[in-house]
Structure formats: structure tokens, C-alpha cells
Amino acid sequence: MMQAPEKAPLTTVAADPIILRVQDVYKHFPIAGFGGLAVRAVDGVDLEIRRGEALGLVGESGCGKSTLARLITALLPVTRGKIIFEGQEITKMRGGRLRRMRRKMQMIFQDPFASLDPRMTVGDIIQEPLDNYGIGSGKARQRRVQELLRLVGLNPNFTNRYPHEFSGGQRQRIGIARALAVNPSFIVCDEAVSALDVSIQAQIINLLQDLQREFNLTYLFIAHDLAVVRHLSDRIAVMYLGKIVETAGRNDIYDHPQHPYTRALLSSIPVPDPVVERTRAPILLKGEIPSPVNPPSGCRFHTRCPIARVPGICSEQEPPLEPHGQRDQLAACHFAGEK
Amino acid sequence: MALAAPALEQAVDWEVAEQQIGLWQDAWHRFRRNRLAVLGAGLVLFLILVAFLSPLLVHFHLIWNPGTQDVANIEVGPAQAGHPLGSDELGRDTLSRLMFGSRISLSVGILVQGIILPIGMAIGLAAGYFGGRIDNLLMRFTDIWYAFPDLIFVLVLVSVFGPSLLTIFGAIALVNWVGLARLVRGQVLAIKEKEYIEAARSSGSAPLKLILKHLLPNALGPIIVTVVFGIPSAIFLEAVLSFLGVGIQPPTPTWGQMVFDGYEAIYANPSAVVLPALAIGFTLLSFSFIGDGLRDALDPRMKR
């Protein structure tokens, strides 16, 4: 496995090249005491993740990224729709079957201070998944925990320490070790670096990349900022208000964004060249992200879109996610590609 | 799986704080630094010692038997006629009765919590963890229970079932579990949403393990504090019952009963009222100090 060529996803496993399919998935959180009102956190998402790739999912806070992550990892039940992981429909699983499926799909959480049980030692935290799935004997598990600690760049003798003795970056490494413990094939990183300092972010991203190469992992990498995602992802999906508005290969999305929202997100990334930076004209979006309780009619983005025709097709008809621009690029916009 | 690729080794981050200390040990250190709490704990330990030793002291004739009536010396003041703290209206020795009274008070305080703990935890955990309809059902039941006035409820129970030790303990427990159930439910609701619970779920923990290994240990701090604060309130309720004459029946000495008995001769022999009242007061205070100390010690935000 160590000789596996970089980013050669389809060679090792002959199975379905699509590891995860999200088909027309909805998640509505009803608001208690308000009749039929609901927060439409995820509102009709279609998404495919290919074996061995890193798919970056970006969008503003509150657009439903984290909810989608929890639907995919079956931590939350879907309101409607199907999620198919390695050919099995996980949206219908419960109890023991769901637990067995979870072994192949792990999650790295956003907040390294909240995602480790403060009353457990680091060794117990990392060993927990091994215990749950009955992997190896007691001794072998302890050895495995030490291996994992070494693997994520921590001292293997730290097993008796408590999470509060570690820094944020170190804690995130512990979370990564826990996720890797049961040899998953797919890992969801829910804003796994957002809570860390920039220098630590780079370390963790490099670690994730090394691990992906090493173990042929598939990542869903969630972030609210395109610059972080760019480094790690093969493909990028952009989410706005509960829907995917554009997906494309990493370079295509940066070089030829089709959706005006993607273009606005990209224009907000500072350029590390002062000459270019001075001439950079960020596209400023008007107003706030609308309420997901009552999303705008037609295209959800029309209230903030610089190129929307309102009144007109944009406020009346919802644009489907269809091919635009480059090969393998999808965008949900009536005027995709226009500036 | 091949592990520890050389490429990964360079990222090794060996640094971490030197000392290694468990969370409970840490709490113990903080508790010890709280002087009042330590004082309270000392007083309670002393009381427990007294409760255990008093029959022995009677056996060796170091103190009076609490039931013996020294008819020649009724209502004497302290340090008179061989009664170090005086005697009551039947000539019984006040010191000995105080010492024996601690047995009732301590056992009420502690045993009642022993009954409350499983009831409150079970109901609170079930309501908080399962939520939805179960939560609604259990909490409305709790609300109804809460609506009864404590004292009247206990009085009714005791008068129906008779004032035995068991009914009194049971009745006090039945009016006091409600607070604990609500607290446990609140704790569970708060902790259930923490990311480490989600993390445990996604690493394959079954519900029972989730509750026992993650929810309970993290909810334990406030539960311990509530239970400790519950001890003085149970002691006080028992004293009130005894004072009202429906508590533990004479001749068993209890502090509440002693206050009631001495109260009629309060001007003639104040020590017979003041001393048991002081005993109640100091015991309540001690447990409250311990509770305060524990609350500070077990609160993770109180890190040095």
C-alpha cells in the first residue's frame, strides 16, 4: 500500500468508482410550536464522491455543510432522500447494521476542544473504536493506539494523559488518530482545521494529505474558505442555503467558475502578491444569507446575485444543477458563466 | 496496514505539559484548598464517629444511657449532678441523647440520598436521553409530583403508613427525588449535544455504552453536589417531622424531638432546646460547606 502511486484511486479497488452517492437528500428541522415551519438546512442535495478523491465542500456558515456531513455519517436521520455508501443504502440502516457500516466511515470534528471526552485518557479515546468493533486483543489494541499516535505525530507514551493537557493542534491529531483506528475507507472532515491557528492548519492539512496517500482514503473535506480547500481537494462542491450550486475539478472551479456565488467566494480570497492584491476587486455580495426557514423563490441566490434578472426567470424558476463550462463541471444557474 | 511512514515522522510534536494528573485527583486538590469545606468534612467525620461510638461509650459507662431517667435530677443545667450538658424534663441525659440523635440525623440524610439517587438518575437519564414522548411523559409526571407541598405530602404519607423509620425515610425520599431527576435530565440534554458524544457514536458506541461511559461520568459533578446539598435538607425535614410529633417516635432520641420536648421549658432550662438546635444547625452548615467545596472542586471551569 505504501507504494501506491499518488492519487490513483481506481487501481486498488475494482468496486464501484463512486464510494458515496447522495440522492435528492433533504433535512428539515421542524420549529417546535410553529405549525409546519422548519429550518430547511439541507434542501435537495445531489452529490457523488469518487473513491480515493478528496472532495472539498465549501459555503458560508449556516448553509447546511455540517448538517450534510452528519447526514452522510448517519449521525442525523434524513427527512427525505437516499444516501448510498459502498452500494448500501445507509439512510435505511439502524442499530447493529448501522454500527458495522460506520466502521468504514469516520469523522474528524470541527472543535478539537469539544470532540474529545474530557474524562477519558487519550489512550482510551483512541482505543474506543477498537473496543467497539472488537478489533484485536487487549495488548494488540494498546500497541495499535501507540502506532496511531506515532502516525499522527504525537508521542506514543501519551496514552495516559487527558485531553486538557494538549494544545488545539495536538488534540486535532488525537481526533485524527481516533478516526483512523478502525481503518476506514472514507473520512468526513467537518471543518477539521477551522478552529486552529493558521500555522497549525497547514500542519494538519499536510498530515491529512500524507495519510490519504498512505492509506488510499477518500475525504469529504468541509470548510468555509476556498483557500484552505484548494490545497487538499481534487474536486470542489459549493453549497448555498441547503443546495449545491456548483461542482467542478479544483482547477476548473478556480480558473473558470460558472456560478456567480462561486465567483464571489473566489474573489474574496486575498492574493499574496501586493501588486495584484491592490488591483483585486472583490465581488461584494449584498445583504445576509437569507433565512433557511423561508428560502427565496426561484434561484435561492437571486436576492444577492450581481447578475440576476429580477423580476424574471431567476426569481421564478429554480435552476437545475447541470453541465456548464469545463468537463465534469456542474452549475445551478440560468446564466452560468456570465459575469 | 503499514504504519509510520518515514515521511510522517518529521511532523512529530513531542511537547506536552509535564505533570500528569487525573481529573478526580485534580478536584480533590481543589477541594482540599477550600478551608470551610475541609472544616465541614471534619465535623461530619466527627459526627459519624460519634454516631458509631456512642453505644460503646454507654457500654463502658462513659456516658449515660439515653433512656435512663435520673428522676432526682430533672431539668438540670449543664455540668450539674453528673449531667455534662444537663438533663431533660424526664431526667434523661442531654449529652447522651444528642450523641444518639446524630445516628438518626445522619442516617436520614445519607440513606434518603441513597434512595433518591437511583430514582432521580433513572428518570432523568431516560427523559434526557430518549427525549420526545418519553421525556414529555416523565417530566409531566415529575411536574405533578413537584406540585405537592413537601411537608403536607410527607405528613399524609406518615399518618397513613405510620411513623416507622422506613416510612419516614421513604416519604422524605419521595418528595426529594424530583429536583435530582430534573437536574440529571438537564445535564444529559446539555451533554448529549457535545461533539464528543457524536464522536463516540460515529466510532460505533452502542447506546448503553454511550450513557454509561460518556454521559454519566461527565454529568457526575453537579449530581454529586446536588446529592450532598440534599443531605441537610433531608435532615432538616426529619427534624421538622420530629418536632411536629410525627417523626421517629419516642423514646428513640432525635434532635427534632429534643427541641420539641425542651421547647415547653425553654425559659427554665434553655440548654435542652439550644443544644439540639445547635447540633442541627452545625450539621446542616457542615454539609452545605462540603457541597460548596465540591461544587467548586468539580467544576471544570475552576481550573487553577
XYZ file of C-alpha atoms in Angstrom:
643
model
C 0.000 0.000 0.000
C 2.925 2.278 0.665
C 3.943 2.083 -2.969
C 0.504 3.141 -4.128
C 1.013 5.918 -6.639
C -0.175 9.323 -5.650
C -3.868 9.884 -6.259
C -4.515 6.671 -8.161
C -7.912 5.956 -6.766
C -9.290 3.411 -9.163
C -6.428 0.965 -9.350
C -6.581 -0.794 -5.996
C -10.289 -1.398 -5.658
C -12.204 -2.754 -8.597
C -15.551 -1.920 -6.984
C -17.843 0.961 -7.792
C -15.736 4.042 -8.523
C -18.341 6.098 -6.717
C -17.945 5.454 -2.992
C -20.801 7.640 -1.840
C -23.958 8.818 -3.549
C -26.209 11.468 -2.065
C -29.513 11.443 -3.931
C -32.023 14.247 -3.513
C -31.471 14.461 0.244
C -33.473 16.787 2.468
C -33.078 17.610 6.118
C -35.712 19.848 7.645
C -35.623 20.686 11.330
C -39.180 21.469 12.422
C -39.502 24.538 14.644
C -41.500 23.489 17.677
C -44.743 25.375 18.081
C -44.785 26.919 14.624
C -47.012 24.521 12.733
C -45.353 23.396 9.541
C -42.389 25.762 9.732
C -38.981 24.158 9.519
C -35.358 25.116 9.086
C -34.519 23.675 5.692
C -30.879 23.018 6.435
C -30.330 20.638 3.539
C -32.851 21.084 0.781
C -32.438 18.685 -2.087
C -28.759 17.814 -2.406
C -27.260 15.513 -5.050
C -23.616 14.664 -4.725
C -21.215 11.909 -5.696
C -17.875 11.220 -4.115
C -15.375 9.123 -6.018
C -13.222 6.514 -4.406
C -9.833 7.902 -3.427
C -10.595 11.539 -4.093
C -10.779 14.460 -1.736
C -13.952 16.415 -2.302
C -13.975 19.871 -0.812
C -17.344 21.224 0.277
C -17.443 24.976 0.829
C -20.067 27.522 1.713
C -20.877 30.246 4.220
C -21.690 29.455 7.836
C -25.250 28.215 8.080
C -25.503 26.887 4.526
C -26.006 23.309 5.710
C -22.496 21.899 5.264
C -22.230 20.419 8.728
C -25.775 19.073 8.589
C -24.938 17.357 5.313
C -21.846 15.866 6.954
C -23.965 14.480 9.768
C -26.481 13.040 7.328
C -23.708 11.335 5.386
C -22.234 9.837 8.552
C -25.751 8.865 9.702
C -25.440 10.873 12.891
C -28.713 12.518 11.884
C -31.611 10.850 10.072
C -32.604 12.310 6.694
C -36.020 13.851 6.194
C -36.168 12.538 2.642
C -33.796 11.099 0.073
C -31.169 8.385 -0.162
C -27.534 8.144 0.824
C -25.743 5.149 -0.639
C -22.316 4.233 0.717
C -20.396 1.423 -0.994
C -23.565 0.174 -2.584
C -25.586 0.092 0.644
C -28.363 2.486 1.446
C -27.332 3.807 4.827
C -30.390 6.015 5.185
C -32.390 2.865 5.927
C -29.955 1.307 8.384
C -30.419 1.175 12.125
C -28.885 -0.413 15.204
C -26.217 -3.053 14.664
C -26.088 -2.795 10.880
C -25.526 0.928 11.093
C -22.774 0.446 13.646
C -20.999 -2.078 11.436
C -21.253 0.247 8.447
C -19.775 3.106 10.463
C -16.538 1.222 10.740
C -15.739 2.175 7.158
C -16.759 5.785 7.551
C -15.283 8.013 10.205
C -15.453 11.673 11.021
C -12.989 14.303 12.172
C -14.737 17.048 14.058
C -14.526 20.795 13.959
C -13.775 21.686 17.539
C -10.771 19.846 18.942
C -11.754 21.000 22.427
C -15.302 19.644 22.293
C -14.769 16.454 20.360
C -12.662 14.606 22.937
C -14.332 13.343 26.100
C -12.618 15.334 28.888
C -12.935 12.454 31.339
C -11.142 9.878 29.230
C -7.442 9.433 28.673
C -6.063 9.815 25.185
C -5.370 6.089 25.058
C -8.980 5.247 25.924
C -10.279 7.748 23.389
C -8.286 6.259 20.533
C -8.915 2.725 21.684
C -12.668 3.173 21.935
C -13.447 2.357 18.289
C -11.197 -0.711 18.523
C -13.107 -1.854 21.604
C -16.445 -1.179 19.949
C -15.652 -3.315 16.950
C -13.735 -5.940 18.899
C -10.593 -5.464 16.843
C -7.570 -7.337 18.186
C -6.843 -8.429 21.746
C -6.130 -6.094 24.655
C -2.375 -5.996 24.072
C -2.718 -5.599 20.326
C -5.115 -2.696 20.828
C -2.656 -0.897 23.062
C 0.085 -1.394 20.504
C -2.238 -0.116 17.806
C -3.001 3.014 19.847
C 0.716 3.732 20.139
C 1.195 3.162 16.425
C -1.630 5.576 15.701
C -0.194 8.219 17.988
C 3.136 7.931 16.243
C 1.395 8.044 12.892
C -0.277 11.380 13.620
C 2.955 12.804 15.004
C 2.378 12.503 18.740
C 4.473 10.852 21.394
C 3.261 7.243 21.746
C 3.754 7.459 25.508
C 0.945 9.985 25.875
C -1.743 7.353 26.274
C -2.316 8.079 29.969
C -2.779 11.793 29.543
C -6.029 13.704 29.422
C -7.163 15.895 26.526
C -6.881 19.119 28.558
C -3.119 18.648 28.686
C -2.825 19.117 24.918
C -2.919 22.093 22.580
C -5.575 22.509 19.892
C -3.397 21.125 17.107
C -2.357 18.155 19.219
C -5.962 17.461 20.113
C -6.922 17.509 16.467
C -4.194 14.942 15.853
C -5.761 12.786 18.558
C -9.114 13.108 16.794
C -7.460 12.047 13.548
C -5.860 9.038 15.252
C -9.281 8.026 16.571
C -10.792 8.297 13.109
C -8.014 6.176 11.613
C -8.122 3.489 14.304
C -10.547 1.167 12.502
C -9.028 1.591 9.011
C -11.923 3.438 7.425
C -12.108 3.952 3.689
C -13.934 7.263 3.907
C -13.385 10.159 6.281
C -15.537 13.235 6.668
C -13.549 16.213 7.920
C -16.082 18.686 9.261
C -14.192 21.981 9.306
C -11.339 19.992 10.751
C -8.915 22.897 10.662
C -11.171 25.944 11.075
C -10.603 26.157 14.819
C -6.813 26.049 14.549
C -4.150 28.703 14.083
C -3.040 29.202 10.509
C 0.386 27.625 11.031
C -1.199 24.619 12.722
C -3.805 24.428 9.952
C -1.058 23.829 7.423
C 0.453 21.067 9.554
C -2.854 19.287 9.927
C -3.689 19.631 6.239
C -0.316 18.166 5.324
C -0.882 15.334 7.773
C -4.288 14.613 6.251
C -2.753 14.603 2.800
C 0.033 12.245 3.809
C -2.480 9.916 5.407
C -4.659 9.949 2.322
C -1.748 8.931 0.146
C -0.665 6.303 2.624
C -3.997 4.601 3.176
C -5.824 5.465 -0.021
C -8.523 7.344 1.866
C -11.483 9.176 0.430
C -12.167 12.543 2.033
C -15.118 14.816 2.237
C -13.412 17.956 3.386
C -15.723 20.661 4.636
C -14.597 24.251 5.081
C -15.960 27.732 4.813
C -12.993 29.055 2.979
C -11.870 28.168 -0.518
C -8.192 28.849 0.089
C -7.907 26.055 2.667
C -9.824 23.614 0.488
C -7.808 24.296 -2.608
C -4.674 22.722 -1.241
C -6.308 19.434 -0.342
C -9.162 18.788 -2.756
C -9.359 17.119 -6.143
C -12.873 18.366 -6.698
C -14.845 21.096 -5.034
C -18.555 21.485 -4.370
C -20.017 24.852 -3.424
C -23.083 24.937 -1.232
C -25.504 27.801 -0.740
C -28.541 27.748 1.531
C -29.067 23.993 1.590
C -28.253 23.286 -2.051
C -25.185 22.519 -4.120
C -24.747 25.363 -6.610
C -21.590 24.233 -8.352
C -19.216 21.301 -8.519
C -16.057 21.037 -10.581
C -12.469 19.906 -10.587
C -10.249 22.008 -8.355
C -8.545 23.938 -11.129
C -11.703 24.430 -13.142
C -13.522 25.977 -10.250
C -10.688 28.401 -9.576
C -9.997 29.197 -13.224
C -13.479 29.090 -14.732
C -16.105 29.471 -12.032
C -19.563 29.209 -13.582
C -21.830 30.235 -10.733
C -21.836 33.877 -9.613
C -21.736 32.742 -5.979
C -18.563 30.745 -6.583
C -17.082 33.747 -8.313
C -17.911 35.939 -5.317
C -16.356 33.443 -2.917
C -13.205 33.233 -5.026
C -12.869 36.974 -5.308
C -12.776 37.232 -1.528
C -9.512 35.270 -1.280
C -6.627 37.676 -0.749
C -3.734 37.347 -3.222
C -0.279 37.072 -1.651
C 1.168 39.461 -4.242
C 0.818 43.111 -3.227
C 0.696 44.361 -6.826
C -2.084 42.016 -7.825
C -3.776 42.404 -4.462
C -4.078 46.161 -4.966
C -5.937 45.717 -8.216
C -8.107 42.901 -6.917
C -11.762 43.892 -7.000
C -13.702 41.607 -4.714
C -17.314 40.994 -5.673
C -19.211 42.138 -2.615
C -22.487 40.334 -2.067
C -25.397 42.415 -0.875
C -27.016 41.598 2.409
C -27.035 38.499 4.534
C -27.592 34.878 3.746
C -31.410 34.540 3.689
C -33.219 32.507 6.338
C -33.291 28.788 5.598
C -36.777 28.718 7.126
C -38.167 30.597 4.156
C -35.683 30.476 1.278
C -36.165 32.829 -1.697
C -38.273 31.684 -4.634
C -36.700 30.503 -7.862
C -32.945 30.585 -7.594
C -32.080 30.922 -3.909
C -29.202 33.172 -4.705
C -31.192 35.757 -6.687
C -31.582 38.113 -3.706
C -27.822 38.635 -3.542
C -26.767 37.806 -7.086
C -24.961 40.522 -9.097
C -26.228 39.148 -12.442
C -29.755 38.055 -11.544
C -32.670 39.097 -13.749
C -35.276 40.094 -11.204
C -38.162 40.054 -11.773
C -37.704 37.307 -14.303
C -36.544 33.758 -14.612
C -34.165 33.966 -11.637
C -36.872 34.729 -9.104
C -39.387 32.386 -10.692
C -37.675 29.204 -11.740
C -35.214 27.116 -9.798
C -32.144 26.390 -11.951
C -31.135 22.702 -12.118
C -27.585 21.536 -11.443
C -26.386 20.762 -14.964
C -23.196 20.704 -17.036
C -21.658 24.095 -17.787
C -18.161 25.197 -18.622
C -15.467 22.529 -18.393
C -15.773 18.777 -18.495
C -17.127 17.417 -15.243
C -18.357 20.815 -14.149
C -21.914 21.338 -12.941
C -23.585 24.592 -12.023
C -27.088 25.584 -10.969
C -27.524 28.954 -12.649
C -29.701 30.235 -15.505
C -26.867 32.435 -16.658
C -23.936 30.220 -15.792
C -20.604 31.629 -16.912
C -21.855 35.181 -17.369
C -20.268 37.991 -15.444
C -1.653 -1.803 7.281
C 1.836 -0.418 7.084
C 2.318 2.261 9.669
C 4.735 5.065 10.481
C 5.933 6.094 7.067
C 9.196 7.990 7.376
C 7.616 10.952 5.641
C 5.240 11.345 8.572
C 7.861 11.229 11.282
C 9.037 14.774 10.704
C 5.777 16.189 11.966
C 6.279 14.635 15.397
C 5.210 17.008 18.097
C 6.678 15.753 21.349
C 5.823 18.597 23.612
C 3.225 18.444 26.321
C 2.824 19.768 29.839
C 4.984 17.929 32.340
C 2.694 16.815 35.081
C 0.113 14.163 34.587
C -2.883 14.212 36.838
C -6.340 12.691 36.761
C -9.413 14.881 36.807
C -10.663 13.444 40.076
C -7.313 13.960 41.731
C -7.383 17.496 40.440
C -10.793 18.037 42.009
C -9.529 16.620 45.282
C -6.663 19.112 45.307
C -9.069 21.982 44.813
C -11.409 20.686 47.491
C -8.577 20.495 49.990
C -7.714 24.120 49.446
C -11.211 25.218 50.499
C -10.890 25.645 54.273
C -14.591 25.779 55.079
C -15.233 22.617 53.084
C -12.447 20.833 54.905
C -13.832 22.093 58.222
C -17.285 20.816 57.255
C -15.883 17.470 56.219
C -14.021 17.255 59.543
C -17.198 17.975 61.507
C -19.155 15.397 59.549
C -16.446 12.802 60.094
C -16.552 13.620 63.812
C -20.334 13.163 63.823
C -20.046 9.827 62.065
C -17.511 8.766 64.659
C -19.849 9.864 67.460
C -22.751 8.019 65.874
C -20.771 4.811 65.728
C -19.107 5.121 69.126
C -21.966 6.268 71.342
C -23.334 2.743 72.129
C -19.802 1.731 73.022
C -19.444 4.708 75.357
C -22.683 3.723 77.078
C -21.441 0.176 77.381
C -18.347 1.351 79.231
C -20.416 3.766 81.358
C -18.617 6.803 79.997
C -21.926 8.485 79.206
C -25.477 7.952 80.410
C -27.844 5.602 78.681
C -30.097 7.944 76.641
C -33.204 6.227 78.041
C -32.257 6.223 81.707
C -34.320 8.604 83.804
C -32.426 10.284 86.583
C -35.647 11.237 88.385
C -33.781 13.033 91.127
C -32.255 15.488 88.660
C -34.913 16.699 86.245
C -34.244 19.743 84.073
C -30.803 20.427 85.498
C -28.460 22.796 83.708
C -25.122 21.824 82.187
C -22.437 20.384 84.451
C -24.794 19.603 87.261
C -25.476 16.346 89.022
C -23.267 14.337 86.719
C -25.004 15.533 83.534
C -22.305 17.303 81.448
C -24.907 19.104 79.298
C -27.820 18.934 81.708
C -30.929 16.773 81.607
C -34.424 16.988 80.117
C -37.906 17.028 81.658
C -37.749 13.267 82.281
C -34.253 13.393 83.752
C -32.570 11.928 80.677
C -29.012 12.978 79.916
C -28.816 15.627 77.174
C -25.279 14.816 76.016
C -26.083 11.163 75.561
C -29.333 11.950 73.744
C -27.531 14.396 71.461
C -24.981 11.752 70.597
C -27.603 9.136 69.896
C -29.656 11.691 67.951
C -26.813 12.050 65.461
C -27.424 8.437 64.438
C -30.932 9.250 63.233
C -29.990 12.524 61.592
C -27.035 11.107 59.706
C -28.864 8.045 58.538
C -31.833 10.141 57.365
C -29.529 12.421 55.469
C -27.444 9.739 53.833
C -29.915 6.875 53.334
C -32.536 9.150 51.848
C -29.989 10.258 49.238
C -29.323 6.590 48.621
C -32.991 6.144 47.708
C -33.187 9.373 45.713
C -30.102 8.735 43.624
C -31.288 5.695 41.629
C -34.816 7.100 41.158
C -33.680 10.549 40.083
C -30.902 9.232 37.848
C -33.096 6.663 36.107
C -35.901 9.119 35.397
C -33.612 11.987 34.463
C -31.442 9.845 32.195
C -34.370 8.240 30.426
C -36.098 11.589 29.894
C -32.973 13.371 28.734
C -31.518 10.638 26.569
C -34.597 9.380 24.772
C -36.356 12.741 24.589
C -39.596 13.161 22.682
C -42.619 11.400 24.081
C -40.776 9.612 26.880
C -39.321 12.911 28.034
C -42.718 14.549 27.950
C -44.375 11.763 29.895
C -41.699 11.553 32.568
C -41.380 15.287 33.010
C -45.135 15.868 33.332
C -45.181 13.104 35.949
C -42.329 14.897 37.694
C -44.163 18.220 37.487
C -47.259 16.740 39.085
C -45.120 15.324 41.852
C -43.401 18.658 42.283
C -46.723 20.426 42.701
C -47.483 18.726 46.035
C -46.334 20.771 49.038
C -43.467 18.743 50.531
C -44.351 18.875 54.181
C -48.050 18.139 53.746
C -47.257 15.259 51.412
C -44.877 13.737 53.943
C -47.379 14.296 56.772
C -50.067 12.473 54.792
C -47.793 9.564 53.943
C -46.553 9.215 57.502
C -50.033 9.392 59.002
C -51.327 6.788 56.525
C -48.457 4.337 56.871
C -47.450 5.066 60.448
C -44.289 6.787 61.646
C -41.792 3.954 61.252
C -38.197 4.560 60.267
C -38.869 3.121 56.825
C -41.933 5.256 56.034
C -40.192 8.405 57.160
C -37.123 7.721 55.031
C -39.325 6.713 52.116
C -41.590 9.734 52.435
C -38.684 12.182 52.551
C -37.101 10.482 49.537
C -40.362 10.629 47.619
C -40.605 14.401 47.910
C -36.944 14.996 47.120
C -36.155 12.933 44.016
C -37.833 15.463 41.738
C -35.041 18.015 41.898
C -32.397 15.427 41.106
C -34.372 13.978 38.186
C -34.682 17.437 36.670
C -31.014 18.165 37.171
C -29.934 14.881 35.614
C -32.222 15.479 32.652
C -30.781 18.951 32.139
C -27.237 17.639 32.328
C -27.969 14.877 29.865
C -29.636 17.285 27.449
C -26.622 19.573 27.566
C -24.003 16.844 27.251
C -25.910 14.891 24.602
C -25.245 17.657 22.097
C -21.496 17.750 22.722
C -19.276 16.764 19.853
C -17.543 14.043 21.841
C -20.854 12.212 22.128
C -21.272 12.411 18.356
C -17.683 11.253 18.016
C -18.364 8.270 20.259
C -21.459 7.441 18.238
C -19.606 7.644 14.974
C -16.880 5.390 16.319
C -19.519 2.763 16.913
C -20.509 3.044 20.587
C -23.834 1.418 21.410
C -26.411 3.496 23.340
C -25.799 1.809 26.694
C -22.072 2.414 26.457
C -22.725 5.990 25.407
C -24.771 6.555 28.555
C -22.502 4.765 30.997
C -19.109 5.782 29.675
C -19.669 9.231 28.258
C -22.875 10.798 29.531
C -22.789 9.772 33.181
C -19.143 10.493 34.013
C -19.485 13.961 32.538
C -22.752 14.660 34.335
C -21.487 13.378 37.674
C -20.070 16.614 39.125
C -23.348 18.527 39.534
C -25.133 15.326 40.562
C -22.717 14.774 43.436
C -23.134 18.389 44.515
C -26.921 18.139 44.467
C -26.876 14.933 46.438
C -24.621 16.477 49.082
C -26.851 19.544 49.335
C -29.800 17.172 49.633
C -28.420 15.697 52.845
C -29.021 18.762 55.060
C -32.477 19.317 53.617
C -33.450 15.730 54.447
C -32.021 16.102 57.948
C -33.968 19.289 58.408
C -37.209 17.767 57.140
C -36.818 14.875 59.578
C -36.199 17.329 62.415
C -39.338 19.221 61.460
C -41.340 15.987 61.427
C -39.993 15.034 64.844
C -40.777 18.490 66.146
C -44.328 18.110 64.870
C -44.547 14.775 66.611
C -44.895 12.606 63.505
C -41.214 11.784 63.120
C -39.304 8.934 64.652
C -41.283 8.058 67.785
C -40.014 8.359 71.356
C -38.135 7.072 73.193
C -35.660 6.988 70.270
C -33.773 10.268 70.669
C -33.729 12.586 67.661
C -32.654 16.201 67.544
C -36.026 17.437 66.334
C -37.787 15.563 69.109
C -35.397 17.060 71.671
C -36.131 20.584 70.506
C -39.838 19.831 70.756
C -39.527 18.359 74.262
C -37.302 21.094 75.587
C -39.332 23.849 73.983
C -42.006 23.723 76.711
C -39.474 24.560 79.379
C -37.417 26.919 77.252
C -37.045 29.569 79.998
C -36.428 27.174 82.841
C -33.849 25.079 81.018
C -32.739 26.728 77.764
C -29.879 24.307 77.155
C -32.335 21.481 76.385
C -33.533 23.481 73.342
C -30.418 25.362 72.362
C -28.073 22.379 72.245
C -30.037 20.149 69.846
C -30.841 23.223 67.743
C -27.137 23.995 67.550
C -26.426 20.378 66.626
C -28.906 20.596 63.751
C -27.533 23.957 62.677
C -23.887 22.933 62.647
C -24.620 19.687 60.844
C -26.569 21.490 58.119
C -23.818 24.056 57.832
C -21.133 21.376 57.557
C -22.904 19.587 54.731
C -23.515 22.884 52.964
C -19.820 23.761 53.217
C -18.931 20.383 51.781
C -21.439 20.928 48.980
C -19.969 24.341 48.185
C -16.469 22.942 48.210
C -17.447 20.088 45.922
C -19.229 22.412 43.535
C -16.113 24.493 43.118
C -13.831 21.488 43.005
C -15.818 19.553 40.424
C -16.480 22.481 38.114
C -14.004 22.130 35.257
C -14.108 25.876 34.689
C -12.465 26.380 38.087
C -9.143 25.186 36.708
C -6.231 26.689 38.586
